[in-house]
Amino acid sequence: AQSVTQLDSQVPVFEEAPVELRCNYSSSVSVYLFWYVQYPNQGLQLLLKYLSGSTLVKGINGFEAEFNKSQTSFHLRKPSVHISDTAEYFCAVSDWNTGNQFYFGTGTSLTVIP
Amino acid sequence: DVKVTQSSRYLVKRTGEKVFLECVQDMDHENMFWYRQDPGLGLRLIYFSYDVKMKEKGDIPEGYSVSREKKERFSLILESASTNQTSMYLCASSPVAGPYEQYFGPGTRLTVT
């Protein structure tokens, strides 16, 4: 089974500053990687996904992530955050062995400070 | 747009009660999933289903069962609710040709007293 690590449980950042949310996974086999966002009292919404091809993936709301196979990482970045980005962010992984089953990290709570 | 709906947003039940959580998706997806979400633990898979009447245990199936009689509907059953089942429950669906994203419902916050 995969293991997904989100090292930062809480990340405070000032408005308009850049942010990086870190995600590392355990296996080096071919993987599929996802970032989801959860706004308060809502379900999860897909931000972006990496299936193959270019290692730099762009998503919604100005977010992007870079797949690094050698470091087994998939860090999420945004160059300038807004108040509305305050939410919980989850990294998820699936692979050829697990098929449609996802493994989620424990989440990172991003708080944007005015 | 894919829509996944869950029968209740908030639910309060007593210890020992039988609890049904229902999930319906409108995109003809083969796969459906039930997760529970707890602070600091992320999402943990309880059960999933690849087709009607098929089910597979996830990482934490103890104390839960599921039912999938129709393709669009996936029910989570707590046979005898306990206080340690107080949690947020999230349903998701995805097409069988993967690895496509999972689409999530809004969640049910269950409190067992």
Short mmCIF file of C-alpha atoms in Angstrom, two decimals:
data_model
loop_
_atom_site.label_atom_id
_atom_site.label_comp_id
_atom_site.label_asym_id
_atom_site.label_seq_id
_atom_site.Cartn_x
_atom_site.Cartn_y
_atom_site.Cartn_z
CA ALA A 1 0.00 0.00 0.00
CA GLN A 2 1.03 3.55 -0.61
CA SER A 3 1.91 5.96 2.16
CA VAL A 4 1.39 9.69 1.69
CA THR A 5 3.05 12.27 3.91
CA GLN A 6 2.04 15.87 4.22
CA LEU A 7 4.66 17.21 6.57
CA ASP A 8 2.98 20.49 7.41
CA SER A 9 -0.31 20.17 9.23
CA GLN A 10 -0.82 23.94 9.37
CA VAL A 11 0.57 26.66 7.14
CA PRO A 12 -0.14 30.34 7.88
CA VAL A 13 0.76 32.77 5.13
CA PHE A 14 0.09 36.44 4.47
CA GLU A 15 -2.16 37.49 1.64
CA GLU A 16 -0.38 37.90 -1.71
CA ALA A 17 2.63 35.91 -0.49
CA PRO A 18 3.69 32.66 -2.20
CA VAL A 19 2.98 29.30 -0.65
CA GLU A 20 4.19 25.72 -1.02
CA LEU A 21 2.40 22.73 0.47
CA ARG A 22 4.54 19.62 0.57
CA CYS A 23 3.55 16.06 -0.31
CA ASN A 24 5.72 12.96 -0.40
CA TYR A 25 4.68 9.43 -1.21
CA SER A 26 6.30 6.09 -0.51
CA SER A 27 6.46 4.08 -3.69
CA SER A 28 8.53 4.67 -6.78
CA VAL A 29 6.34 2.58 -9.09
CA SER A 30 4.25 4.42 -11.63
CA VAL A 31 1.88 6.62 -9.69
CA TYR A 32 -0.98 9.00 -10.27
CA LEU A 33 -1.06 12.07 -8.08
CA PHE A 34 -3.84 14.42 -7.05
CA TRP A 35 -4.38 17.50 -4.95
CA TYR A 36 -7.81 18.20 -3.50
CA VAL A 37 -9.11 21.23 -1.62
CA GLN A 38 -11.78 21.20 1.06
CA TYR A 39 -13.48 24.45 2.03
CA PRO A 40 -15.21 24.58 5.43
CA ASN A 41 -18.22 22.28 5.68
CA GLN A 42 -17.84 21.05 2.11
CA GLY A 43 -16.66 17.94 0.32
CA LEU A 44 -13.37 17.63 -1.56
CA GLN A 45 -12.84 19.35 -4.88
CA LEU A 46 -10.08 18.44 -7.33
CA LEU A 47 -7.39 21.12 -7.76
CA LEU A 48 -5.12 19.28 -10.18
CA LYS A 49 -3.81 15.87 -11.16
CA TYR A 50 -0.72 14.25 -12.63
CA LEU A 51 -1.22 11.14 -14.73
CA SER A 52 1.74 11.27 -17.13
CA GLY A 53 3.69 13.64 -19.36
CA SER A 54 4.88 17.06 -18.23
CA THR A 55 5.98 17.08 -14.62
CA LEU A 56 4.59 20.58 -14.07
CA VAL A 57 0.83 20.46 -13.71
CA LYS A 58 -1.42 23.50 -13.62
CA GLY A 59 -4.76 23.43 -11.86
CA ILE A 60 -7.64 25.65 -10.92
CA ASN A 61 -7.44 28.89 -8.93
CA GLY A 62 -3.82 29.55 -9.97
CA PHE A 63 -2.35 26.48 -8.27
CA GLU A 64 0.35 24.30 -9.80
CA ALA A 65 2.31 21.25 -8.71
CA GLU A 66 5.52 19.58 -9.77
CA PHE A 67 6.02 15.84 -9.93
CA ASN A 68 9.52 14.81 -8.87
CA LYS A 69 10.01 11.08 -9.36
CA SER A 70 13.47 10.87 -7.82
CA GLN A 71 12.31 12.57 -4.65
CA THR A 72 8.86 10.95 -4.74
CA SER A 73 7.27 14.34 -4.18
CA PHE A 74 4.36 16.31 -5.56
CA HIS A 75 4.47 19.74 -3.93
CA LEU A 76 1.67 22.25 -4.48
CA ARG A 77 2.48 25.91 -5.10
CA LYS A 78 0.78 29.21 -5.65
CA PRO A 79 2.72 32.42 -6.35
CA SER A 80 0.25 34.75 -4.62
CA VAL A 81 -2.46 33.58 -2.25
CA HIS A 82 -5.84 35.14 -1.54
CA ILE A 83 -8.05 35.08 1.52
CA SER A 84 -10.36 32.73 -0.35
CA ASP A 85 -7.58 30.10 -0.51
CA THR A 86 -8.01 29.43 3.21
CA ALA A 87 -8.96 25.75 3.27
CA GLU A 88 -7.73 22.21 3.93
CA TYR A 89 -5.58 20.66 1.20
CA PHE A 90 -5.16 16.94 0.65
CA CYS A 91 -2.63 15.09 -1.45
CA ALA A 92 -3.70 11.69 -2.84
CA VAL A 93 -1.91 8.89 -4.67
CA SER A 94 -2.95 5.84 -6.61
CA ASP A 95 -0.86 3.42 -8.66
CA TRP A 96 -1.08 0.49 -11.05
CA ASN A 97 -1.41 -1.95 -8.19
CA THR A 98 -4.19 -0.17 -6.31
CA GLY A 99 -6.12 0.80 -9.39
CA ASN A 100 -8.96 3.07 -8.43
CA GLN A 101 -8.16 3.11 -4.73
CA PHE A 102 -6.69 6.38 -3.50
CA TYR A 103 -4.39 6.94 -0.53
CA PHE A 104 -4.72 10.32 1.12
CA GLY A 105 -2.34 12.37 3.21
CA THR A 106 -3.44 13.77 6.55
CA GLY A 107 -4.06 17.20 5.10
CA THR A 108 -2.57 20.68 5.39
CA SER A 109 -4.64 23.53 6.76
CA LEU A 110 -3.77 26.71 4.88
CA THR A 111 -4.69 29.96 6.60
CA VAL A 112 -4.27 33.17 4.64
CA ILE A 113 -3.75 36.17 6.89
CA PRO A 114 -4.99 39.58 5.72
CA ASP B 1 -21.30 18.27 -13.89
CA VAL B 2 -20.92 15.20 -11.75
CA LYS B 3 -23.08 15.36 -8.72
CA VAL B 4 -22.71 13.23 -5.62
CA THR B 5 -25.32 13.79 -2.96
CA GLN B 6 -25.50 12.49 0.59
CA SER B 7 -28.75 12.05 2.46
CA SER B 8 -27.92 14.25 5.45
CA ARG B 9 -25.42 16.99 6.20
CA TYR B 10 -25.72 16.58 9.97
CA LEU B 11 -26.94 13.60 11.94
CA VAL B 12 -27.18 12.93 15.67
CA LYS B 13 -27.75 9.36 16.85
CA ARG B 14 -27.65 7.50 20.13
CA THR B 15 -25.24 4.71 21.05
CA GLY B 16 -26.53 1.36 19.86
CA GLU B 17 -28.78 2.74 17.11
CA LYS B 18 -28.60 1.40 13.57
CA VAL B 19 -27.55 4.22 11.25
CA PHE B 20 -27.93 4.46 7.48
CA LEU B 21 -25.94 6.94 5.42
CA GLU B 22 -26.94 7.15 1.79
CA CYS B 23 -25.02 8.37 -1.22
CA VAL B 24 -26.32 8.89 -4.75
CA GLN B 25 -24.33 9.81 -7.88
CA ASP B 26 -25.78 10.86 -11.21
CA MET B 27 -22.90 10.12 -13.61
CA ASP B 28 -23.30 6.37 -14.07
CA HIS B 29 -19.99 5.72 -12.31
CA GLU B 30 -19.09 2.13 -11.56
CA ASN B 31 -16.91 2.86 -8.53
CA MET B 32 -18.21 4.23 -5.25
CA PHE B 33 -16.36 4.80 -1.99
CA TRP B 34 -17.04 5.57 1.66
CA TYR B 35 -14.42 7.42 3.74
CA ARG B 36 -14.34 8.80 7.21
CA GLN B 37 -12.44 11.99 7.93
CA ASP B 38 -10.98 12.79 11.33
CA PRO B 39 -8.70 15.67 12.32
CA GLY B 40 -5.04 14.75 11.94
CA LEU B 41 -5.87 11.43 10.27
CA GLY B 42 -7.00 12.59 6.86
CA LEU B 43 -9.37 10.40 4.87
CA ARG B 44 -9.52 6.69 5.60
CA LEU B 45 -11.29 4.26 3.31
CA ILE B 46 -14.05 2.23 4.92
CA TYR B 47 -15.53 0.30 1.97
CA PHE B 48 -15.67 0.57 -1.78
CA SER B 49 -17.67 -1.00 -4.57
CA TYR B 50 -16.78 -1.69 -8.20
CA ASP B 51 -20.24 -2.68 -9.30
CA VAL B 52 -23.76 -3.41 -8.15
CA LYS B 53 -23.83 -5.93 -5.32
CA MET B 54 -20.03 -5.94 -5.12
CA LYS B 55 -18.09 -4.59 -2.19
CA GLU B 56 -14.55 -4.59 -0.94
CA LYS B 57 -13.22 -3.76 2.51
CA GLY B 58 -11.04 -0.73 2.85
CA ASP B 59 -8.63 0.09 5.65
CA ILE B 60 -11.12 0.46 8.51
CA PRO B 61 -14.23 -1.69 7.85
CA GLU B 62 -14.83 -2.79 11.44
CA GLY B 63 -18.22 -1.72 12.74
CA TYR B 64 -19.51 -0.85 9.26
CA SER B 65 -21.27 -2.57 6.40
CA VAL B 66 -22.40 -1.39 2.98
CA SER B 67 -25.09 -2.04 0.43
CA ARG B 68 -25.17 -1.40 -3.28
CA GLU B 69 -28.42 -2.58 -4.82
CA LYS B 70 -28.46 -0.02 -7.62
CA LYS B 71 -25.56 1.44 -9.56
CA GLU B 72 -26.21 5.01 -8.50
CA ARG B 73 -26.69 4.35 -4.78
CA PHE B 74 -24.19 3.24 -2.14
CA SER B 75 -25.26 3.00 1.49
CA LEU B 76 -23.08 2.88 4.59
CA ILE B 77 -24.57 1.11 7.59
CA LEU B 78 -23.48 1.38 11.19
CA GLU B 79 -25.02 -1.73 12.72
CA SER B 80 -24.74 -0.47 16.31
CA ALA B 81 -23.42 3.05 16.51
CA SER B 82 -20.73 3.83 19.04
CA THR B 83 -19.26 7.13 20.20
CA ASN B 84 -15.96 6.39 18.45
CA GLN B 85 -17.85 6.49 15.14
CA THR B 86 -18.51 10.19 15.58
CA SER B 87 -16.90 11.62 12.48
CA MET B 88 -17.32 13.22 9.07
CA TYR B 89 -18.32 10.67 6.44
CA LEU B 90 -17.55 11.33 2.79
CA CYS B 91 -18.87 9.48 -0.22
CA ALA B 92 -17.11 9.51 -3.59
CA SER B 93 -17.55 8.02 -7.04
CA SER B 94 -15.37 7.51 -10.11
CA PRO B 95 -15.59 5.79 -13.51
CA VAL B 96 -14.08 2.32 -13.75
CA ALA B 97 -11.54 3.29 -16.40
CA GLY B 98 -9.00 4.83 -14.10
CA PRO B 99 -7.18 6.40 -12.62
CA TYR B 100 -9.70 9.15 -12.97
CA GLU B 101 -10.42 11.55 -10.18
CA GLN B 102 -12.87 10.72 -7.47
CA TYR B 103 -15.86 13.03 -7.14
CA PHE B 104 -16.95 13.76 -3.60
CA GLY B 105 -20.24 14.50 -1.93
CA PRO B 106 -20.61 17.28 0.67
CA GLY B 107 -20.19 14.94 3.62
CA THR B 108 -22.31 13.89 6.59
CA ARG B 109 -21.21 14.95 10.02
CA LEU B 110 -22.36 12.20 12.35
CA THR B 111 -22.44 12.61 16.10
CA VAL B 112 -23.09 9.57 18.28
CA THR B 113 -24.05 10.38 21.86
#
